[in-house]
Short mmCIF file of C-alpha atoms and ligand atoms in Angstrom, two decimals:
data_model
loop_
_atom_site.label_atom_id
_atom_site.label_comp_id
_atom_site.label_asym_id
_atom_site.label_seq_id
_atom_site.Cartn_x
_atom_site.Cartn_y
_atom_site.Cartn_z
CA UNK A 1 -42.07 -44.29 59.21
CA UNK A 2 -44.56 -41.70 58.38
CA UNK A 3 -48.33 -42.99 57.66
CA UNK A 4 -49.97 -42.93 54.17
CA UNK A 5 -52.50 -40.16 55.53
CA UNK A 6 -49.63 -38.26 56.79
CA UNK A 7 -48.00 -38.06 53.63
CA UNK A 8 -51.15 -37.42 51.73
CA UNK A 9 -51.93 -34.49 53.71
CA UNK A 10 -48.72 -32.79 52.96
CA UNK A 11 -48.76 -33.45 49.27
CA UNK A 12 -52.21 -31.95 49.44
CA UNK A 13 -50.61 -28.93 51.55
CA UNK A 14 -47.70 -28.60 49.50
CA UNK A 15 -50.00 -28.39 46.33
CA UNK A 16 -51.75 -25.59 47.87
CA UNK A 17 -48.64 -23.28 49.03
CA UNK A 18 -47.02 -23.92 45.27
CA UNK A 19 -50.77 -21.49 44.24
CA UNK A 20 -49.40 -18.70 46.15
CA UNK A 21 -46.46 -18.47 44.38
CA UNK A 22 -45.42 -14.99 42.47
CA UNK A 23 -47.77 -13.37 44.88
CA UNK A 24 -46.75 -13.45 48.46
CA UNK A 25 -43.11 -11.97 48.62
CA UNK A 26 -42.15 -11.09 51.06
CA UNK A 27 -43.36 -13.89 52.30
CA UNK A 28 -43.01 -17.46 51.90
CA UNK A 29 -45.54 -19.75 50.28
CA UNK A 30 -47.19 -22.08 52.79
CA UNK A 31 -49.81 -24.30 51.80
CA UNK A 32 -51.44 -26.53 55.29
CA UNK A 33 -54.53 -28.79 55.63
CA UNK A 34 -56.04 -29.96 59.25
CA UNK A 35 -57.25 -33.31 59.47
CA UNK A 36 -59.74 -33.99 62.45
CA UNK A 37 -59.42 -36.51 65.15
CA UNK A 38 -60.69 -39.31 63.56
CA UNK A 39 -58.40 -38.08 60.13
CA UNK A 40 -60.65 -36.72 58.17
CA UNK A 41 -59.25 -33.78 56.00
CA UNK A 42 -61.64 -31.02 57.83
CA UNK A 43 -59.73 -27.73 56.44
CA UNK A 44 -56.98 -26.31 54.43
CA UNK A 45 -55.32 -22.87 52.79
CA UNK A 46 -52.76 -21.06 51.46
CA UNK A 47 -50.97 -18.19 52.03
CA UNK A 48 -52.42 -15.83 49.03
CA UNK A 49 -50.20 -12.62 49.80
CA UNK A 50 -48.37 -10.38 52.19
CA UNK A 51 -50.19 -8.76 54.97
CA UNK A 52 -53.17 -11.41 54.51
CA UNK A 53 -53.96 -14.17 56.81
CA UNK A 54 -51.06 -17.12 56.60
CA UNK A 55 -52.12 -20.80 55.31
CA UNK A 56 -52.90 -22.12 58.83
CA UNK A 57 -56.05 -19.15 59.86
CA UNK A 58 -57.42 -19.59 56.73
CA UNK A 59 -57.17 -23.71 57.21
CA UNK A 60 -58.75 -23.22 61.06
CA UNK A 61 -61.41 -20.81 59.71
CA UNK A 62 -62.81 -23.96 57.39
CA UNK A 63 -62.26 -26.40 59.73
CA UNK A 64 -63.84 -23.95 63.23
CA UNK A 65 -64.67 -27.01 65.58
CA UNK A 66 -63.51 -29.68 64.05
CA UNK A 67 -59.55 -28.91 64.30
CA UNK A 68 -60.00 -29.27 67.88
CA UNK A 69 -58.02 -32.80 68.32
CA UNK A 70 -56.79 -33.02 64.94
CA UNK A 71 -53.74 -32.82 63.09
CA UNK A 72 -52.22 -29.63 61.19
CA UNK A 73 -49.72 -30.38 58.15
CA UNK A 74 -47.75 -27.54 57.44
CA UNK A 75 -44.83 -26.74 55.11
CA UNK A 76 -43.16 -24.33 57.06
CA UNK A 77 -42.57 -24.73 60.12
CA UNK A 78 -45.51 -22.27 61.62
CA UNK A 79 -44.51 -18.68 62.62
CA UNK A 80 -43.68 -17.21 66.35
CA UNK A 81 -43.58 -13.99 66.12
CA UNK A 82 -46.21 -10.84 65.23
CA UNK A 83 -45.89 -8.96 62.12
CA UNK A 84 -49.04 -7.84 60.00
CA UNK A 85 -50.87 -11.00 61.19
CA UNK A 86 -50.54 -12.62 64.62
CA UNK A 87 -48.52 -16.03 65.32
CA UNK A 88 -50.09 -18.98 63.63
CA UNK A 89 -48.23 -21.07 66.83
CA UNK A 90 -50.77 -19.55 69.24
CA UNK A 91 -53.29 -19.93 66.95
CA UNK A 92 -53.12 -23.99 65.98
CA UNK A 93 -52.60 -23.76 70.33
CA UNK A 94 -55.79 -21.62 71.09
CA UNK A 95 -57.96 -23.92 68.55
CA UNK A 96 -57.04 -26.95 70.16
CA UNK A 97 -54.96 -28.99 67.47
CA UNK A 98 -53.43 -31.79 69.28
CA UNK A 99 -50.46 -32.68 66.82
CA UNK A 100 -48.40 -30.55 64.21
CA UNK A 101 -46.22 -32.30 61.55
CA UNK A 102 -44.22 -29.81 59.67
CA UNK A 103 -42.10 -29.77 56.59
CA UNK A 104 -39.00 -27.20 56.89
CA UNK A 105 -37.80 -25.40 59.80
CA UNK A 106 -38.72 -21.48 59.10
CA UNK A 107 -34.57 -19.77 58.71
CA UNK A 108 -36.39 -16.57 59.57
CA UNK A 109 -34.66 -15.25 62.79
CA UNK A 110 -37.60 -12.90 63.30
CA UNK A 111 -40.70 -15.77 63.05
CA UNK A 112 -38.60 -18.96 63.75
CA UNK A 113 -39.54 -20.69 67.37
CA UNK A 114 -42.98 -21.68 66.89
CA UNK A 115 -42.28 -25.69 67.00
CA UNK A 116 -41.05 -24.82 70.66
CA UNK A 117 -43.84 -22.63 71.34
CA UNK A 118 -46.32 -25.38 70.32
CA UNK A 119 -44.16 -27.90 72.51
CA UNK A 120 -44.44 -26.03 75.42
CA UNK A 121 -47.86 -25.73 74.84
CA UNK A 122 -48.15 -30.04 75.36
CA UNK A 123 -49.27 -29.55 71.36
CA UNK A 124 -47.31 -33.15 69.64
CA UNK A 125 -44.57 -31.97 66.93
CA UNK A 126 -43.23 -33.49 64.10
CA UNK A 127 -40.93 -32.13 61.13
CA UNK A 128 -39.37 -33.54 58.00
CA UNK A 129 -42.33 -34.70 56.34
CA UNK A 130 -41.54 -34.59 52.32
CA UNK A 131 -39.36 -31.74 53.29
CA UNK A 132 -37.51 -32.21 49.85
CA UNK A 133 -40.76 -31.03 47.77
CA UNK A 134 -41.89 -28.33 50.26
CA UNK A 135 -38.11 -27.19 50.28
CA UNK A 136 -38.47 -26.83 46.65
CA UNK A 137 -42.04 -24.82 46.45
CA UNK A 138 -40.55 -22.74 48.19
CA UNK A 139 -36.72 -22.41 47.31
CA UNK A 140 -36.80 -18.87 46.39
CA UNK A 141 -38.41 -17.79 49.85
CA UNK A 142 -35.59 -19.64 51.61
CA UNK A 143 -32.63 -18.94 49.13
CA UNK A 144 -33.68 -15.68 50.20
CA UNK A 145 -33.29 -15.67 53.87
CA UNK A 146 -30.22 -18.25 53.60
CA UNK A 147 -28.38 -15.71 51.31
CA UNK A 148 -29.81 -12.38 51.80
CA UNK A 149 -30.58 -11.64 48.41
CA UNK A 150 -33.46 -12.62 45.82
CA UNK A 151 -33.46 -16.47 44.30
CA UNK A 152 -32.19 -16.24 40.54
CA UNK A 153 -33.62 -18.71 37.66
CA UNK A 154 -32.21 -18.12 34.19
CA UNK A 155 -33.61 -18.84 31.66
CA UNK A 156 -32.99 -18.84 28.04
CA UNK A 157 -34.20 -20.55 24.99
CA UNK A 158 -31.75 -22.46 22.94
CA UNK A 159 -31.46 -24.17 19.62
CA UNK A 160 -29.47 -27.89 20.01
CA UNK A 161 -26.18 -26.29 19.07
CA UNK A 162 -26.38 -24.22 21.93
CA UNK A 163 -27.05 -20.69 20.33
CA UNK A 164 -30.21 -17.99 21.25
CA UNK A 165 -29.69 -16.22 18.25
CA UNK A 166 -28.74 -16.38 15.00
CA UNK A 167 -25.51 -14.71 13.56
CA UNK A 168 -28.31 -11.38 12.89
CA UNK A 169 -29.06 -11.18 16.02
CA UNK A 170 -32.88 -12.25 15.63
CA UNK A 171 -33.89 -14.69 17.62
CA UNK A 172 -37.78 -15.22 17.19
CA UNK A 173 -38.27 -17.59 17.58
CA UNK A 174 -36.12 -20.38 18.60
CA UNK A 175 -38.65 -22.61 20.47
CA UNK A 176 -41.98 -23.23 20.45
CA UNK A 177 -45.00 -21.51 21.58
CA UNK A 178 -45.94 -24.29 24.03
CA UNK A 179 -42.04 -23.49 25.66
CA UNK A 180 -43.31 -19.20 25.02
CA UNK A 181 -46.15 -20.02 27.00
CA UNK A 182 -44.36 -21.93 29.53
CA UNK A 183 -42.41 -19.32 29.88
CA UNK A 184 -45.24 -16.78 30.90
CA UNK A 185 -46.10 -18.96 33.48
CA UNK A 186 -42.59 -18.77 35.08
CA UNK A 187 -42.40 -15.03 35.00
CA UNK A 188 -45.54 -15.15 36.61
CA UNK A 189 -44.06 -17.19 39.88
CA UNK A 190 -41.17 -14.75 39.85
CA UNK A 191 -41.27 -11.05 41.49
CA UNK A 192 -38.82 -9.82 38.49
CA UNK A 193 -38.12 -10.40 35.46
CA UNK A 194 -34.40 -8.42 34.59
CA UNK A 195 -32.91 -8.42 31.00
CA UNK A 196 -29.38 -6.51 29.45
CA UNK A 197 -29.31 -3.52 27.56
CA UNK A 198 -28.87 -5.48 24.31
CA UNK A 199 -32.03 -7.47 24.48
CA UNK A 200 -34.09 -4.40 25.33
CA UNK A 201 -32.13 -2.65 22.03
CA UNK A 202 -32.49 -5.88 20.15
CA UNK A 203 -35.74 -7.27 20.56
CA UNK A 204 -37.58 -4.68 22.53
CA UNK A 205 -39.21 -7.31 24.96
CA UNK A 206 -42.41 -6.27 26.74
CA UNK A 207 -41.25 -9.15 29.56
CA UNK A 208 -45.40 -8.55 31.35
CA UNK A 209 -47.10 -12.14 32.00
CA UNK A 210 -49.66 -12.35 29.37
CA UNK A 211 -52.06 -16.04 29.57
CA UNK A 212 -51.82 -16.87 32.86
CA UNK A 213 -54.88 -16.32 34.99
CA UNK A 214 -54.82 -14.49 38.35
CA UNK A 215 -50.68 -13.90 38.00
CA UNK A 216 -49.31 -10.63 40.12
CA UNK A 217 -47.09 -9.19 37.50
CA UNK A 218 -43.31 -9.09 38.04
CA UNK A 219 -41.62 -6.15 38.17
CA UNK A 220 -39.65 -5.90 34.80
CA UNK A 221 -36.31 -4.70 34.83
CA UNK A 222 -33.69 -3.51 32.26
CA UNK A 223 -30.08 -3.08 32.95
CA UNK A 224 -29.24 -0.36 31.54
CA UNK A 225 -25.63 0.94 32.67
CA UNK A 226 -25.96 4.43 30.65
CA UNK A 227 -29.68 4.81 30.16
CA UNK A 228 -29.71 4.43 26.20
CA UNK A 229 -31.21 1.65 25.52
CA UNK A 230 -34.55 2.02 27.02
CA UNK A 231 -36.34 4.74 24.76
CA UNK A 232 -39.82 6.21 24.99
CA UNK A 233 -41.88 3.97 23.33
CA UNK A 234 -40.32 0.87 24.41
CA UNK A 235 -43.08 -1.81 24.61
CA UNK A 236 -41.52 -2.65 28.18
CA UNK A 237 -42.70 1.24 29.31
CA UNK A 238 -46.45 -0.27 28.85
CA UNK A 239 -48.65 -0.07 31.63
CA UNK A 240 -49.15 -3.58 31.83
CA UNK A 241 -46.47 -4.10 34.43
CA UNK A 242 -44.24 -1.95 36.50
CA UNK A 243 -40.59 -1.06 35.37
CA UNK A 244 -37.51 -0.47 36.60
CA UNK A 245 -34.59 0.98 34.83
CA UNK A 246 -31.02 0.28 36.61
CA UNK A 247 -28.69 2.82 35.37
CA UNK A 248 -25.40 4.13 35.87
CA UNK A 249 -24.53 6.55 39.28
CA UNK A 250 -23.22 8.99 37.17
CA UNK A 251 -25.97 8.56 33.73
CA UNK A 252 -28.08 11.09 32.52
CA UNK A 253 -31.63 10.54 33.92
CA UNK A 254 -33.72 9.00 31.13
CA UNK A 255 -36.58 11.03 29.93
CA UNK A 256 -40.41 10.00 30.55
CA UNK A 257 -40.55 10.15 34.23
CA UNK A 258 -39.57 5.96 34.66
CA UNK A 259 -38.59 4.52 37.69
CA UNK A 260 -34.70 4.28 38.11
CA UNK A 261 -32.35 2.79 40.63
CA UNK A 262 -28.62 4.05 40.47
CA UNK A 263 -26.08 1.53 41.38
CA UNK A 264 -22.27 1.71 40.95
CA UNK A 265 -20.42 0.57 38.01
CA UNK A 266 -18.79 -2.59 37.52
CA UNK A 267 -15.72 -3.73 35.14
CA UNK A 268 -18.24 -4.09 32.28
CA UNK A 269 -21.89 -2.50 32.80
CA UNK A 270 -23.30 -2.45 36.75
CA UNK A 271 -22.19 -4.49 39.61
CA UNK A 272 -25.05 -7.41 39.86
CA UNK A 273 -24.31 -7.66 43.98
CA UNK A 274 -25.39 -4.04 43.94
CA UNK A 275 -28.22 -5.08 41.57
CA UNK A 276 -29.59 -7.51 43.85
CA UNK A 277 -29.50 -6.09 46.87
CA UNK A 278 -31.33 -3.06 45.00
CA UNK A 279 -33.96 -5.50 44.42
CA UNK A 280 -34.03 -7.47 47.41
CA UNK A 281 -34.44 -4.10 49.54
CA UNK A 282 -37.80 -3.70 46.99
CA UNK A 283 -39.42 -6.75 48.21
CA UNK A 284 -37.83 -9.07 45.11
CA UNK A 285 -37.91 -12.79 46.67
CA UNK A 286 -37.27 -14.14 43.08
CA UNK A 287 -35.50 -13.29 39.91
CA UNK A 288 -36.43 -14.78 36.53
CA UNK A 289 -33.19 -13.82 34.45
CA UNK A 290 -34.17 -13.85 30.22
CA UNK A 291 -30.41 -13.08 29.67
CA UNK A 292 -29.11 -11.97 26.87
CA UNK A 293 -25.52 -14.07 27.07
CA UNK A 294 -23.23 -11.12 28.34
CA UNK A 295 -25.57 -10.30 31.44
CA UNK A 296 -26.10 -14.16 32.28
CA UNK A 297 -22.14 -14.29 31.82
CA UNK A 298 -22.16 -11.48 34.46
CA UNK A 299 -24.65 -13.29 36.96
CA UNK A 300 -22.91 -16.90 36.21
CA UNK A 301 -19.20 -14.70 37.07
CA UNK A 302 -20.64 -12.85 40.16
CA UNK A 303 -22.27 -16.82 41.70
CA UNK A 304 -25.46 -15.69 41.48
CA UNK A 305 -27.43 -18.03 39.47
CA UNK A 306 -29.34 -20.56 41.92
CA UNK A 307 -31.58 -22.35 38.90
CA UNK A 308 -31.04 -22.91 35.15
CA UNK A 309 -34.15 -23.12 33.09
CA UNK A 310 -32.79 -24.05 29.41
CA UNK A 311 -35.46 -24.73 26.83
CA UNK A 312 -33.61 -26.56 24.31
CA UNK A 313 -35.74 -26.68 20.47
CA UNK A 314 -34.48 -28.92 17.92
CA UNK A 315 -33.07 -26.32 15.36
CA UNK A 316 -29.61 -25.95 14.03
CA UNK A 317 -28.51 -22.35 13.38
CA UNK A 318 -24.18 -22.50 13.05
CA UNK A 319 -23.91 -19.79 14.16
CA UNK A 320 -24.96 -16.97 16.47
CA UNK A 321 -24.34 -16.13 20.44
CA UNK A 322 -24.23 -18.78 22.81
CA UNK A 323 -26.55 -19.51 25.05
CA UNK A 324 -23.89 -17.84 27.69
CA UNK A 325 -20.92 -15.17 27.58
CA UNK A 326 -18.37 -14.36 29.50
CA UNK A 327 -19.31 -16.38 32.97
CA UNK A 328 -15.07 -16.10 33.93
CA UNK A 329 -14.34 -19.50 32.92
CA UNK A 330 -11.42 -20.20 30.56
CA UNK A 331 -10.24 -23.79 31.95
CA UNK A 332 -12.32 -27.33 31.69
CA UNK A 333 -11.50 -27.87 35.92
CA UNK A 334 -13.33 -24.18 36.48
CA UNK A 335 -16.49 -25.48 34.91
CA UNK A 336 -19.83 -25.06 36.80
CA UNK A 337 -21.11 -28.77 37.14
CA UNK A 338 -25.38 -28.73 37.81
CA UNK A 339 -27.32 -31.44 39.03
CA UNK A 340 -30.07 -32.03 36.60
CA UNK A 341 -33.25 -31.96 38.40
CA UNK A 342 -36.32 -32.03 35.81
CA UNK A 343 -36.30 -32.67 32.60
CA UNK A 344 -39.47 -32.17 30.46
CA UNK A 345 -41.01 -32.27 26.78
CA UNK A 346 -42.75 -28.86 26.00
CA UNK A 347 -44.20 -28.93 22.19
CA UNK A 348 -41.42 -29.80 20.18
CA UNK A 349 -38.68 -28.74 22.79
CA UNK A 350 -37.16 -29.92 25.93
CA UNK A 351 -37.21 -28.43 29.11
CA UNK A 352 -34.32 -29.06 31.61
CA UNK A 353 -33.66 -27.33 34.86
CA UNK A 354 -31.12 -27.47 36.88
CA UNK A 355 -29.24 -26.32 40.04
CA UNK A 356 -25.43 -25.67 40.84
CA UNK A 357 -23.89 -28.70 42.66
CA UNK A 358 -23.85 -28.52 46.31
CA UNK A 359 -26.20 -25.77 46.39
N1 LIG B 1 -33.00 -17.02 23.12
C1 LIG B 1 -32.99 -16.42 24.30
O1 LIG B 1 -33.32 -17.03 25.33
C2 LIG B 1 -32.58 -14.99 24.39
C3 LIG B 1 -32.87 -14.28 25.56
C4 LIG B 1 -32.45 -12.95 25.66
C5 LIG B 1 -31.75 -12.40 24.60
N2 LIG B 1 -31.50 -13.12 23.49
C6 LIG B 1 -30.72 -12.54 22.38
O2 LIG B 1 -29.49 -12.12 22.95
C7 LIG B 1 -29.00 -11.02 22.21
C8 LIG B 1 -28.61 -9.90 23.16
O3 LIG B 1 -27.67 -10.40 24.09
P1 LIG B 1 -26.45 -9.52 24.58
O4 LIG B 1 -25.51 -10.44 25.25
O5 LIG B 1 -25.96 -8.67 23.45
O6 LIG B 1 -27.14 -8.51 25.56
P2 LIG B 1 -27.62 -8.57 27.10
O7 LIG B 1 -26.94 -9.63 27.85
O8 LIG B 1 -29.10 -8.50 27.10
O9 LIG B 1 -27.13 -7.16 27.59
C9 LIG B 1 -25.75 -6.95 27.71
C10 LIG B 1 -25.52 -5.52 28.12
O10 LIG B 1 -26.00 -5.33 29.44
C11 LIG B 1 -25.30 -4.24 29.99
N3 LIG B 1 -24.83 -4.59 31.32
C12 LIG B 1 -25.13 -3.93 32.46
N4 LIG B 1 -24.53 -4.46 33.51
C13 LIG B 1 -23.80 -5.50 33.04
C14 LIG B 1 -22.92 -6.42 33.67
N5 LIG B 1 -22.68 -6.42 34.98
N6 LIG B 1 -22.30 -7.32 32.88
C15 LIG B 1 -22.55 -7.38 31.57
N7 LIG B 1 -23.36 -6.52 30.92
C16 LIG B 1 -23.99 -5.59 31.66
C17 LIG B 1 -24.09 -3.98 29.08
O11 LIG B 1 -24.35 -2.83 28.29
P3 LIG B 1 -24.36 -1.35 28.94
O12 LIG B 1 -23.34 -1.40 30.04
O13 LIG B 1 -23.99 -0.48 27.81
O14 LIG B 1 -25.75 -1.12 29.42
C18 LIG B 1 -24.06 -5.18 28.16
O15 LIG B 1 -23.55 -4.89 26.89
C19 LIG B 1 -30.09 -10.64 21.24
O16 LIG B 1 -29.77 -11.17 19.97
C20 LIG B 1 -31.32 -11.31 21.80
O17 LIG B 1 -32.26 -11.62 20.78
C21 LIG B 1 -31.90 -14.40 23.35
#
């Protein structure tokens, strides 16, 4: 049974890795605190981006001394190997820490090893502390590695019969600006934020974070199989966040000098796989997916949806797109069942996410 203390320390640590999100791919987040001998909280950190110093140096730094004999709570299981830092194993080792309790096991082939490193060392380990929540700070990092391509959340915004639009096609707005602002705040924990052609031709989204302070901005994205529907102009061509156009091998090269990946065609539009692995070779941990229907339909079809984020407002509109189109399902035993995992009020609407069963 795992003490009080223990578990407060790694609700504290997990708190402080879930501040690095949006900003450390291709990284993980890892939050850790270092209690002294005695178990007094003496240090903690975060890790704030790539290529800076991971959660446990900046923890030792505050707690210099004082970690020597103490305790380090981690969330990830600490890493083994040298890449732009050196291994936080041999550091907890070389400042003395008698005892490391850990959260999740790192899936990294390249950094994994560092509980038997500290082991070896005579250094106490333990993992599995409230493994569920640091699992989940940090599910896009490790849907990452597990799969080998970026985490996808999509998200849409839905009246309570289901549609994002009315039979017009305008669609602002459906929910609130509490669930608007909410949303800001989850394209800021993403590295991209990817929409269809039609959106970009129907609503011209600018898709940037705006109201959320300190946030890295995502890279935005627009599908856009034959390069038409992003014109000069668009407000997503701004400056306030980079873009990415995904067109078409064989499309004419869209005008305005923007940044375009070519990817091969699909039965309708591009082939996501392609898509993602495009993105995933750019340093994308995490997808926020704004839809419309027809290239959620495509993600839902291809199995690569990890997270659905539905804000559901209470309006009525008849008619109008559903919230999804076309995910390849045509009988009731072929449905995607989701486990319900949070469900919250936002203003006037309700919030639910969900995962896939089983995954
Ligand atoms: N309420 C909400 O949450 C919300 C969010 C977003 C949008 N919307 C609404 O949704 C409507 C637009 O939705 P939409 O379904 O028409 O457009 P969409 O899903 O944004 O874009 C669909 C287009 O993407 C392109 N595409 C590229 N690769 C694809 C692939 N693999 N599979 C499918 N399509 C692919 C296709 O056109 P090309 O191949 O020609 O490029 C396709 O027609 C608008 O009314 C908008 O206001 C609502």
């Amino acid at each position: 049974m795992a003490q009080q203390a223990d578990i407060t320390a790694m609700r504290r640590a997990v708190e402080l890795a879930a501040r690095g999100l949006g900003a450390t791919s291709p990284n993980p987040v890892v939050g850790c605190v270092i209690t002294d001998a005695s178990g007094h909280q003496v240090g903690e950190g975060f890790h704030r981006r790539a290529g800076g110093p991971h959660a446990e140096v900046h923890s030792l730094r505050e707690a210099g001394v004082l970690a020597r004999g103490g305790t380090a709570y981690v969330t990830l299981e600490p890493c083994n190997h040298t890449g732009r830092t050196g291994p936080c194993a041999q550091a907890l080792i070389e400042a003395g820490i008698g005892r490391v309790v850990y959260a999740v096991g790192d899936p990294n082939p390249q950094a994994t090893g560092g509980a038997d490193t500290l082991r070896a060392a005579g250094v106490e380990v333990a993992q599995g502390l409230l493994d569920d929540e640091a699992e989940a700070v940090n599910i896009a990092w490790l849907t990452s590695v597990r799969r080998g391509r970026p985490f996808v959340r999509w998200k849409y915004g839905a009246t309570l019969d289901g549609r994002i639009a009315a039979a017009d096609g305008t669609s602002r707005w459906i929910t609130s600006a509490e669930s608007r602002a909410d949303v800001h705040r989850l394209r800021a924990e993403s590295d991209a934020v990817v929409v269809g052609s039609g959106t970009a031709r129907t609503d011209d989204p600018h898709l940037a974070v705006r109201g959320v302070e300190g946030a890295v901005q995502p890279l935005r994205v627009v599908v856009d199989t034959e390069a038409g529907a992003v014109k000069p102009g668009a407000r997503v061509l701004d400056d306030a966040a980079p873009t990415l156009i995904a067109i078409a091998e064989d499309a004419t090269t869209p005008v305005g000098g923007v940044d375009v990946v070519r990817l091969p065609r699909a039965g309708r539009g591009l082939s996501v796989p392609a898509l993602l692995d495009a993105l995933h070779t750019r340093g994308v941990r995490s997808v926020l997916l704004e839809g419309g229907p027809t290239l959620a339909g495509a993600f839902v079809a291809a199995g690569a949806v990890d997270q659905v984020v539905g804000y559901l407002a209470p309006v009525l509109l008849g008619a109008g797109p559903n919230a999804l189109a076309g995910g390849g399902i045509s009988t009731i035993t072929d449905a995607l069942r989701l486990d319900i995992t949070e469900t919250v009020r936002i203003g006037s609407d309700l919030r639910i996410t969900a995962t896939l069963k089983g995954a």
